[in-house]
């Protein structure tokens, strides 16, 4: 099962992708996570991507397409994969189509999570992530038992640099201008589902399971 998660920043793509990975074992491929790691490691790619990310802009297509090309060739993707945060432009979606043809596979379901911007601002400014295992939290909605400490592995929680209100607004603008149209792009394939992402995490997951179970 090959899945794509679409939706604005904070819609719950990473949260839901992690739940699918946990239950079904398909690897979660987050271009945002891969880029943040590259920034942390100060690789050539990370140094190139950092200023785009800090400003809430998209990293150039060729960089993220290169990331996905490498990652989808890994053996663990043969059993299926979940794309979280890619594609974000039509050019990326077209490049993905060509790559999947070459690999002899396809996307089975595209899940587009819809959430209003006011709610997204609350989600993003309260988001915290474990430095060690990547587990996601929210200071109000899903707080850890002990403040600042991951309940799963004991790692330290951090707030992403781009989750401040100013950068968040820019990311919404970029989403509306460059990514939102992907809903229209994939709806033509008959494998596209838009779903309400405002319900609780488990309720959204239940809907996703219904959809992927029927696919
Ligand atoms: P995305 O990957 O789409 O940017 P995340 O999955 O990281 O978004 O979710 C953003 C924040 O919102 C996180 O703090 C997460 O815990 C919280 N969150 C995700 N889904 C829900 C939900 N259904 N209800 C409430 N909070 C949620
Ligand atoms: P995310 O973790 O998905 O919220 O992504 C964080 C940031 O990484 C984005 O604001 C972009 O700067 C960059 N990024 C992640 N995925 C992509 C992508 N597919 N195309 C371009 N930039 C991306």
XYZ file of N, CA and C and ligand atoms in Angstrom:
695
model
N 0.842 -1.204 0.000
C 0.000 0.000 0.000
C 0.874 1.250 0.000
N 0.775 2.031 -1.066
C 1.532 3.284 -1.160
C 0.568 4.457 -0.973
N 0.852 5.282 0.031
C -0.063 6.368 0.382
C 0.617 7.719 0.277
N -0.198 8.729 -0.035
C 0.269 10.127 0.053
C -0.646 10.848 1.033
N -0.057 11.636 1.935
C -0.833 12.554 2.769
C -0.679 13.966 2.221
N -1.806 14.586 1.908
C -1.820 15.998 1.541
C -2.498 16.764 2.670
N -2.356 18.095 2.616
C -3.022 18.923 3.631
C -2.077 20.006 4.101
N -2.616 21.087 4.641
C -1.794 22.218 5.073
C -0.893 21.852 6.257
N 0.094 22.704 6.554
C 0.931 22.469 7.728
C 0.056 22.335 8.976
N 0.302 21.304 9.762
C -0.438 21.122 11.010
C -1.718 20.318 10.883
N -2.037 19.844 9.684
C -3.307 19.129 9.484
C -3.327 17.752 10.148
N -2.144 17.248 10.496
C -2.082 15.937 11.157
C -1.451 14.859 10.283
N -0.763 15.252 9.231
C -0.156 14.272 8.310
C 0.846 13.375 9.034
N 1.765 14.008 9.758
C 2.797 13.241 10.460
C 2.204 12.363 11.552
N 1.241 12.921 12.289
C 0.595 12.175 13.383
C -0.066 10.911 12.838
N -0.810 11.055 11.762
C -1.530 9.908 11.204
C -0.561 8.942 10.514
N 0.452 9.479 9.828
C 1.424 8.608 9.155
C 2.116 7.712 10.188
N 2.464 8.295 11.341
C 3.144 7.508 12.392
C 2.240 6.390 12.897
N 0.941 6.685 13.003
C 0.007 5.653 13.489
C -0.112 4.513 12.473
N -0.076 4.844 11.197
C -0.131 3.788 10.171
C 1.155 2.955 10.225
N 2.285 3.638 10.357
C 3.568 2.915 10.435
C 3.554 1.940 11.616
N 3.087 2.441 12.750
C 3.062 1.626 13.973
C 2.196 0.377 13.787
N 1.034 0.553 13.153
C 0.098 -0.560 13.046
C 0.358 -1.465 11.835
N 0.759 -0.867 10.711
C 0.867 -1.656 9.474
C 2.307 -1.821 8.969
N 3.235 -1.038 9.534
C 4.645 -1.238 9.202
C 5.160 -0.523 7.959
N 4.310 0.197 7.224
C 4.835 0.918 6.056
C 5.682 2.086 6.545
N 6.861 2.283 5.966
C 7.690 3.404 6.450
C 7.089 4.774 6.114
N 7.247 5.696 7.065
C 6.813 7.089 6.862
C 7.975 7.841 6.227
N 7.726 8.485 5.117
C 8.783 9.259 4.460
C 8.376 10.729 4.514
N 9.012 11.466 5.405
C 8.706 12.885 5.573
C 9.882 13.689 5.024
N 9.648 14.423 3.940
C 10.737 15.245 3.386
C 11.145 16.317 4.408
N 10.180 16.818 5.189
C 10.510 17.802 6.218
C 11.491 17.208 7.235
N 11.226 15.981 7.705
C 12.130 15.336 8.682
C 13.520 15.122 8.075
N 13.547 14.669 6.816
C 14.844 14.391 6.168
C 15.631 15.705 6.012
N 14.928 16.769 5.648
C 15.599 18.071 5.496
C 16.082 18.607 6.840
N 15.250 18.464 7.897
C 15.669 18.952 9.232
C 16.918 18.201 9.708
N 16.973 16.902 9.426
C 18.160 16.117 9.806
C 19.393 16.629 9.051
N 19.196 16.938 7.757
C 20.324 17.438 6.934
C 20.805 18.799 7.451
N 19.851 19.631 7.908
C 20.230 20.945 8.467
C 21.059 20.718 9.737
N 20.565 19.791 10.573
C 21.243 19.484 11.839
C 22.667 18.957 11.585
N 22.786 18.102 10.570
C 24.088 17.497 10.240
C 24.979 18.437 9.434
N 24.423 19.607 9.083
C 25.163 20.611 8.285
C 25.721 20.005 6.984
N 24.946 19.160 6.334
C 25.372 18.629 5.036
C 25.194 19.726 3.991
N 25.727 19.483 2.808
C 25.612 20.467 1.713
C 24.127 20.745 1.435
N 23.334 19.665 1.400
C 21.898 19.824 1.140
C 21.235 20.627 2.266
N 21.628 20.335 3.493
C 21.048 21.019 4.650
C 21.359 22.509 4.619
N 22.597 22.842 4.263
C 22.992 24.252 4.224
C 22.196 24.994 3.152
N 21.925 24.302 2.042
C 21.160 24.890 0.933
C 19.688 25.074 1.328
N 19.159 24.098 2.086
C 17.720 24.098 2.403
C 17.364 25.054 3.541
N 18.305 25.291 4.441
C 17.991 25.991 5.697
C 17.282 27.335 5.511
N 17.800 28.185 4.626
C 17.209 29.529 4.525
C 15.781 29.459 3.987
N 15.515 28.514 3.085
C 14.139 28.346 2.591
C 13.223 27.940 3.747
N 13.676 26.983 4.537
C 12.850 26.451 5.630
C 12.607 27.530 6.690
N 13.658 28.273 7.015
C 13.517 29.323 8.038
C 12.510 30.380 7.613
N 12.418 30.605 6.297
C 11.477 31.634 5.797
C 10.091 31.064 5.509
N 9.920 29.761 5.708
C 8.620 29.138 5.444
C 8.374 28.883 3.971
N 9.446 28.981 3.171
C 9.295 28.756 1.723
C 9.585 27.306 1.376
N 9.203 26.902 0.187
C 9.519 25.542 -0.244
C 10.975 25.459 -0.669
N 11.595 24.344 -0.359
C 12.938 24.030 -0.816
C 12.801 23.698 -2.321
N 13.797 24.046 -3.153
C 13.637 23.808 -4.591
C 13.258 22.358 -4.941
N 12.417 22.249 -5.974
C 11.907 20.941 -6.382
C 13.020 19.908 -6.574
N 14.107 20.305 -7.256
C 15.128 19.288 -7.589
C 15.735 18.669 -6.325
N 15.797 19.444 -5.250
C 16.379 18.926 -4.002
C 15.458 17.853 -3.407
N 14.158 18.167 -3.288
C 13.242 17.196 -2.650
C 12.959 16.005 -3.564
N 12.952 16.239 -4.869
C 12.753 15.111 -5.798
C 13.948 14.150 -5.669
N 15.147 14.719 -5.521
C 16.344 13.882 -5.316
C 16.231 13.049 -4.040
N 15.727 13.668 -2.973
C 15.554 12.961 -1.689
C 14.616 11.769 -1.882
N 13.480 12.022 -2.531
C 12.468 10.970 -2.706
C 12.978 9.876 -3.632
N 13.691 10.281 -4.670
C 14.253 9.289 -5.594
C 15.160 8.315 -4.821
N 16.044 8.857 -4.001
C 16.960 7.997 -3.218
C 16.169 7.113 -2.252
N 15.256 7.745 -1.535
C 14.552 7.023 -0.454
C 13.668 5.896 -1.003
N 12.984 6.145 -2.127
C 12.067 5.111 -2.642
C 12.813 3.906 -3.228
N 14.117 4.074 -3.461
C 14.904 2.926 -3.924
C 15.321 2.010 -2.769
N 15.121 2.454 -1.529
C 15.505 1.622 -0.380
C 14.597 0.387 -0.285
N 15.193 -0.700 0.190
C 14.483 -1.992 0.204
C 13.195 -1.961 1.021
N 13.183 -1.192 2.127
C 11.989 -1.207 2.991
C 10.758 -0.592 2.320
N 10.946 0.113 1.226
C 9.797 0.739 0.535
C 9.081 -0.255 -0.376
N 9.689 -1.434 -0.576
C 9.058 -2.430 -1.465
C 7.700 -2.887 -0.938
N 7.560 -2.926 0.406
C 6.303 -3.415 0.990
C 5.228 -2.320 1.010
N 5.605 -1.101 0.651
C 4.684 0.032 0.690
C 5.341 1.190 1.417
N 4.751 2.393 1.283
C 5.327 3.568 1.941
C 4.267 4.639 2.102
N 4.559 5.582 2.998
C 3.645 6.713 3.237
C 4.413 8.003 2.981
N 3.979 8.768 2.018
C 4.622 10.060 1.751
C 3.931 11.146 2.567
N 4.715 11.830 3.387
C 4.196 12.852 4.312
C 4.925 14.159 3.996
N 4.219 15.085 3.330
C 4.856 16.365 2.988
C 5.468 16.381 1.603
N 5.260 15.363 0.832
C 5.691 15.285 -0.561
C 4.637 14.508 -1.334
N 4.213 14.963 -2.511
C 4.631 16.162 -3.225
C 3.939 17.414 -2.694
N 4.565 18.564 -2.965
C 4.023 19.852 -2.541
C 3.851 20.801 -3.724
N 4.275 20.385 -4.903
C 4.039 21.176 -6.126
C 3.630 20.189 -7.221
N 3.029 20.742 -8.280
C 2.637 19.873 -9.395
C 3.890 19.256 -10.032
N 4.969 20.027 -10.117
C 6.211 19.492 -10.700
C 6.705 18.291 -9.883
N 6.583 18.362 -8.562
C 6.985 17.216 -7.716
C 6.072 16.028 -7.963
N 4.775 16.287 -8.118
C 3.827 15.186 -8.351
C 4.121 14.505 -9.684
N 4.465 15.314 -10.685
C 4.774 14.729 -11.998
C 6.061 13.900 -11.930
N 7.060 14.420 -11.238
C 8.322 13.679 -11.093
C 8.081 12.364 -10.331
N 7.208 12.421 -9.335
C 6.893 11.206 -8.567
C 6.238 10.162 -9.481
N 5.318 10.614 -10.327
C 4.644 9.696 -11.254
C 5.655 8.968 -12.135
N 6.625 9.714 -12.650
C 7.646 9.126 -13.537
C 8.497 8.123 -12.751
N 8.874 8.511 -11.536
C 9.701 7.628 -10.697
C 8.965 6.324 -10.372
N 7.693 6.432 -10.031
C 6.925 5.229 -9.672
C 6.744 4.321 -10.887
N 6.565 4.910 -12.054
C 6.490 4.101 -13.287
C 7.768 3.285 -13.438
N 8.906 3.962 -13.238
C 10.215 3.288 -13.378
C 10.346 2.159 -12.364
N 9.799 2.383 -11.169
C 9.896 1.366 -10.105
C 8.827 0.280 -10.270
N 7.943 0.476 -11.227
C 6.892 -0.521 -11.489
C 5.810 -0.542 -10.415
N 5.548 0.618 -9.816
C 4.500 0.672 -8.794
C 3.673 1.949 -8.980
N 2.737 2.192 -8.042
C 1.870 3.369 -8.175
C 1.373 3.792 -6.792
N 0.715 4.924 -6.736
C 0.068 5.378 -5.502
C -1.317 4.739 -5.443
N -1.641 4.147 -4.291
C -2.956 3.506 -4.152
C -4.007 4.472 -3.612
N -3.614 5.313 -2.667
C -4.584 6.251 -2.072
C -3.906 7.568 -1.706
N -4.616 8.657 -1.998
C -4.158 9.992 -1.603
C -5.147 10.514 -0.561
N -4.661 10.801 0.634
C -5.521 11.268 1.733
C -5.235 12.739 1.977
N -6.259 13.565 1.815
C -6.091 15.011 1.948
C -6.820 15.464 3.216
N -6.075 15.888 4.223
C -6.660 16.264 5.515
C -7.033 17.745 5.518
N -8.317 18.035 5.794
C -8.789 19.419 5.786
C -8.985 19.927 7.207
N -8.346 21.059 7.517
C -8.491 21.717 8.832
C -8.438 23.239 8.599
N -9.272 23.989 9.322
C -9.303 25.456 9.200
C -8.022 26.095 9.753
N -7.681 27.270 9.199
C -6.412 27.913 9.579
C -6.311 28.313 11.053
N -7.415 28.758 11.660
C -7.343 29.152 13.079
C -6.907 27.971 13.946
N -7.469 26.827 13.634
C -7.138 25.599 14.369
C -5.680 25.186 14.065
N -5.266 25.362 12.818
C -3.893 24.993 12.440
C -2.857 25.827 13.199
N -3.158 27.117 13.387
C -2.214 27.983 14.121
C -2.043 27.442 15.545
N -3.172 27.059 16.164
C -3.105 26.512 17.539
C -2.283 25.222 17.552
N -2.544 24.370 16.552
C -1.816 23.091 16.514
C -0.313 23.292 16.342
N 0.050 24.214 15.420
C 1.478 24.362 15.091
C 2.257 25.056 16.199
N 1.639 26.093 16.816
C 2.391 26.823 17.841
C 2.512 25.991 19.128
N 1.632 24.988 19.267
C 1.719 24.128 20.455
C 2.404 22.792 20.192
N 2.880 22.603 18.970
C 3.503 21.305 18.615
C 4.875 21.152 19.281
N 5.122 19.990 19.788
C 6.437 19.643 20.336
C 6.807 18.263 19.791
N 8.102 18.034 19.590
C 8.557 16.778 18.984
C 9.727 16.231 19.782
N 9.802 14.917 19.883
C 10.919 14.302 20.619
C 12.186 14.334 19.764
N 13.283 14.817 20.354
C 14.568 14.893 19.653
C 15.099 13.506 19.324
N 14.733 12.531 20.176
C 15.323 11.196 20.041
C 14.509 10.295 19.101
N 13.181 10.189 19.327
C 12.400 9.213 18.544
C 11.416 9.855 17.571
N 11.285 11.191 17.605
C 10.414 11.872 16.641
C 8.934 11.866 16.994
N 8.593 11.289 18.142
C 7.188 11.264 18.567
C 6.652 12.707 18.682
N 5.402 12.905 18.213
C 4.826 14.239 18.238
C 3.881 14.437 19.417
N 3.875 15.655 19.960
C 2.978 16.022 21.072
C 2.373 17.384 20.785
N 1.368 17.732 21.598
C 0.843 19.096 21.589
C 0.691 19.521 23.042
N 1.150 20.732 23.362
C 1.175 21.132 24.778
C -0.211 21.128 25.426
N -1.278 21.347 24.620
C -2.637 21.338 25.188
C -3.412 20.076 24.820
N -3.324 19.645 23.540
C -4.179 18.556 23.055
C -3.659 17.162 23.404
N -2.334 16.977 23.324
C -1.756 15.650 23.639
C -0.460 15.839 24.425
N -0.563 16.439 25.620
C 0.681 16.732 26.359
C 1.336 15.460 26.900
N 2.655 15.485 27.048
C 3.323 14.333 27.668
C 3.025 14.338 29.170
N 3.141 13.186 29.822
C 2.860 13.107 31.262
C 3.795 14.040 32.032
N 5.062 14.093 31.597
C 6.032 14.979 32.254
C 6.456 16.048 31.259
N 6.284 17.306 31.651
C 6.537 18.410 30.720
C 7.936 18.333 30.100
N 7.980 18.434 28.770
C 9.271 18.496 28.074
C 9.951 17.150 27.878
N 9.282 16.060 28.331
C 9.925 14.738 28.255
C 9.032 13.768 27.461
N 9.628 13.063 26.525
C 8.874 12.115 25.695
C 8.390 10.931 26.534
N 7.079 10.651 26.441
C 6.509 9.542 27.203
C 6.899 8.185 26.646
N 7.375 8.186 25.412
C 7.700 6.916 24.751
C 9.150 6.485 25.027
N 10.085 7.464 24.933
C 11.507 7.065 25.052
C 12.280 7.893 26.077
N 11.631 8.896 26.690
C 12.344 9.703 27.693
C 13.179 10.815 27.088
N 13.146 10.945 25.751
C 13.936 11.992 25.077
C 13.400 13.383 25.382
N 14.218 14.366 25.007
C 13.839 15.775 25.260
C 12.932 16.272 24.129
N 11.884 17.018 24.495
C 10.989 17.570 23.474
C 11.482 18.948 23.034
N 11.297 19.258 21.749
C 11.694 20.579 21.250
C 10.596 21.176 20.388
N 10.681 22.487 20.201
C 9.742 23.184 19.328
C 10.470 23.532 18.027
N 9.857 23.244 16.906
C 10.474 23.532 15.614
C 10.651 25.036 15.415
N 11.790 25.429 14.807
C 12.082 26.855 14.553
C 10.994 27.509 13.705
N 10.399 26.744 12.777
C 9.429 27.351 11.851
C 7.996 27.293 12.392
N 7.816 26.837 13.638
C 6.469 26.795 14.225
C 6.147 28.050 15.039
N 6.680 29.195 14.629
C 6.283 30.461 15.267
C 5.218 31.102 14.379
N 4.402 31.990 14.972
C 3.221 32.485 14.256
C 3.560 33.155 12.916
N 4.648 33.924 12.853
C 5.014 34.623 11.613
C 5.309 33.641 10.487
N 6.176 32.674 10.754
C 6.565 31.699 9.719
C 5.384 30.806 9.356
N 4.542 30.517 10.334
C 3.362 29.683 10.088
C 2.459 30.353 9.045
N 2.261 31.674 9.179
C 1.410 32.421 8.223
C 1.995 32.331 6.808
N 3.313 32.456 6.727
C 3.986 32.354 5.418
C 3.791 30.941 4.843
N 3.895 29.940 5.691
C 3.737 28.553 5.211
C 2.316 28.312 4.696
N 1.318 28.951 5.344
C -0.065 28.814 4.837
C -0.186 29.439 3.444
N 0.451 30.622 3.284
C 0.387 31.307 1.983
C 1.031 30.423 0.896
N 2.181 29.858 1.232
C 2.873 28.972 0.285
C 1.991 27.755 -0.030
N 1.339 27.238 0.994
C 0.450 26.080 0.783
C -0.663 26.442 -0.202
N -1.313 27.601 0.034
C -2.439 28.005 -0.830
C -1.971 28.229 -2.264
N -0.769 28.819 -2.405
C -0.301 29.163 -3.754
C 0.288 27.980 -4.515
N 0.954 27.070 -3.804
C 1.715 26.048 -4.528
C 1.272 24.613 -4.294
N 0.583 24.333 -3.186
C 0.293 22.936 -2.846
C -1.185 22.569 -2.888
N -2.060 23.526 -2.597
C -3.483 23.195 -2.460
C -4.051 22.566 -3.743
N -3.504 23.016 -4.879
C -3.992 22.528 -6.176
C -3.724 21.033 -6.399
N -2.903 20.436 -5.560
C -2.636 18.996 -5.730
C -3.886 18.160 -5.480
N -4.834 18.707 -4.703
C -6.117 18.014 -4.503
C -6.795 17.803 -5.854
N -6.841 18.865 -6.655
C -7.439 18.789 -7.991
C -6.641 17.840 -8.887
N -5.323 17.906 -8.756
C -4.436 17.058 -9.580
C -4.732 15.580 -9.327
N -4.836 15.206 -8.027
C -5.026 13.784 -7.716
C -6.490 13.352 -7.774
N -7.411 14.307 -7.690
C -8.826 13.882 -7.702
C -9.190 13.265 -9.053
N -8.416 13.607 -10.070
C -8.680 13.037 -11.405
C -8.309 11.555 -11.462
N -7.527 11.079 -10.505
C -7.055 9.687 -10.575
C -8.071 8.688 -10.014
N -9.057 9.191 -9.263
C -10.027 8.270 -8.654
C -9.491 7.601 -7.394
N -8.286 7.988 -6.985
C -7.709 7.385 -5.762
C -7.546 8.440 -4.673
N -8.307 9.522 -4.813
C -8.159 10.685 -3.924
C -9.322 10.767 -2.932
N -9.000 10.979 -1.656
C -10.052 11.152 -0.639
C -9.749 12.363 0.220
N -10.714 13.278 0.295
C -10.544 14.419 1.203
C -11.260 14.070 2.495
N -10.626 14.270 3.632
C -11.331 13.963 4.871
C -11.159 15.051 5.912
N -12.154 15.109 6.803
C -12.171 16.114 7.846
C -11.084 15.790 8.864
N -10.113 16.684 8.983
C -9.009 16.442 9.912
C -9.217 17.097 11.265
N -10.421 17.659 11.493
C -10.636 18.399 12.749
C -11.062 17.499 13.915
N -11.489 16.286 13.599
C -11.897 15.373 14.669
C -10.677 14.953 15.496
N -10.906 14.200 16.547
C -9.799 13.735 17.389
C -8.864 12.802 16.599
N -7.644 12.655 17.103
C -6.619 11.875 16.391
C -7.107 10.444 16.105
N -7.711 9.792 17.094
C -8.137 8.399 16.894
C -9.316 8.295 15.935
N -10.186 9.309 15.996
C -11.342 9.303 15.082
C -10.874 9.465 13.626
N -9.941 10.381 13.414
C -9.398 10.569 12.056
C -8.732 9.263 11.603
N -8.001 8.645 12.499
C -7.317 7.393 12.150
C -8.325 6.303 11.751
N -9.443 6.256 12.479
C -10.490 5.268 12.165
C -11.012 5.460 10.741
N -11.223 6.716 10.357
C -11.698 7.031 8.992
C -10.654 6.586 7.966
N -9.395 6.852 8.282
C -8.314 6.478 7.360
C -8.281 4.953 7.192
N -8.444 4.238 8.279
C -8.430 2.771 8.188
C -9.581 2.264 7.323
N -10.749 2.923 7.452
C -11.889 2.532 6.593
C -11.523 2.719 5.127
N -10.876 3.853 4.840
C -10.544 4.166 3.438
C -9.486 3.203 2.906
N -8.423 3.005 3.676
C -7.343 2.164 3.128
C -7.746 0.687 3.144
N -8.652 0.342 4.051
C -9.137 -1.043 4.076
C -9.958 -1.368 2.839
N -10.624 -0.332 2.314
C -11.485 -0.540 1.151
C -10.727 -0.360 -0.165
N -9.495 0.170 -0.078
C -8.767 0.488 -1.324
C -8.234 -0.768 -2.012
P 1.553 17.954 9.964
O 2.460 16.761 9.857
O 0.378 17.874 9.019
O 2.283 19.271 9.825
P 1.266 17.114 12.747
O 0.823 15.701 12.565
O 2.659 17.346 13.184
O 0.920 17.982 11.420
O 0.241 17.792 13.794
C 0.428 19.157 14.209
C 0.098 19.288 15.701
O -1.290 19.057 15.897
C 0.830 18.299 16.589
O 1.150 18.957 17.800
C -0.194 17.177 16.830
O -0.014 16.571 18.102
C -1.512 17.944 16.769
N -2.604 17.167 16.163
C -2.530 16.352 15.086
N -3.738 15.826 14.788
C -4.597 16.349 15.698
C -6.002 16.204 15.935
N -6.766 15.413 15.155
N -6.547 16.885 16.953
C -5.780 17.676 17.741
N -4.465 17.857 17.578
C -3.874 17.211 16.579
P 7.151 19.918 7.050
O 7.968 19.193 8.070
O 6.469 18.993 6.073
O 6.211 20.918 7.666
O 8.188 20.749 6.180
C 9.005 21.751 6.772
C 9.693 22.579 5.676
O 10.542 21.737 4.879
C 8.766 23.248 4.654
O 8.250 24.484 5.109
C 9.699 23.404 3.454
O 10.606 24.476 3.633
C 10.521 22.102 3.515
N 9.876 20.999 2.742
C 9.396 19.829 3.230
N 8.893 19.069 2.257
C 9.036 19.796 1.106
C 8.674 19.577 -0.256
N 8.059 18.448 -0.648
N 8.970 20.546 -1.153
C 9.600 21.667 -0.793
N 9.960 21.950 0.465
C 9.675 21.027 1.414
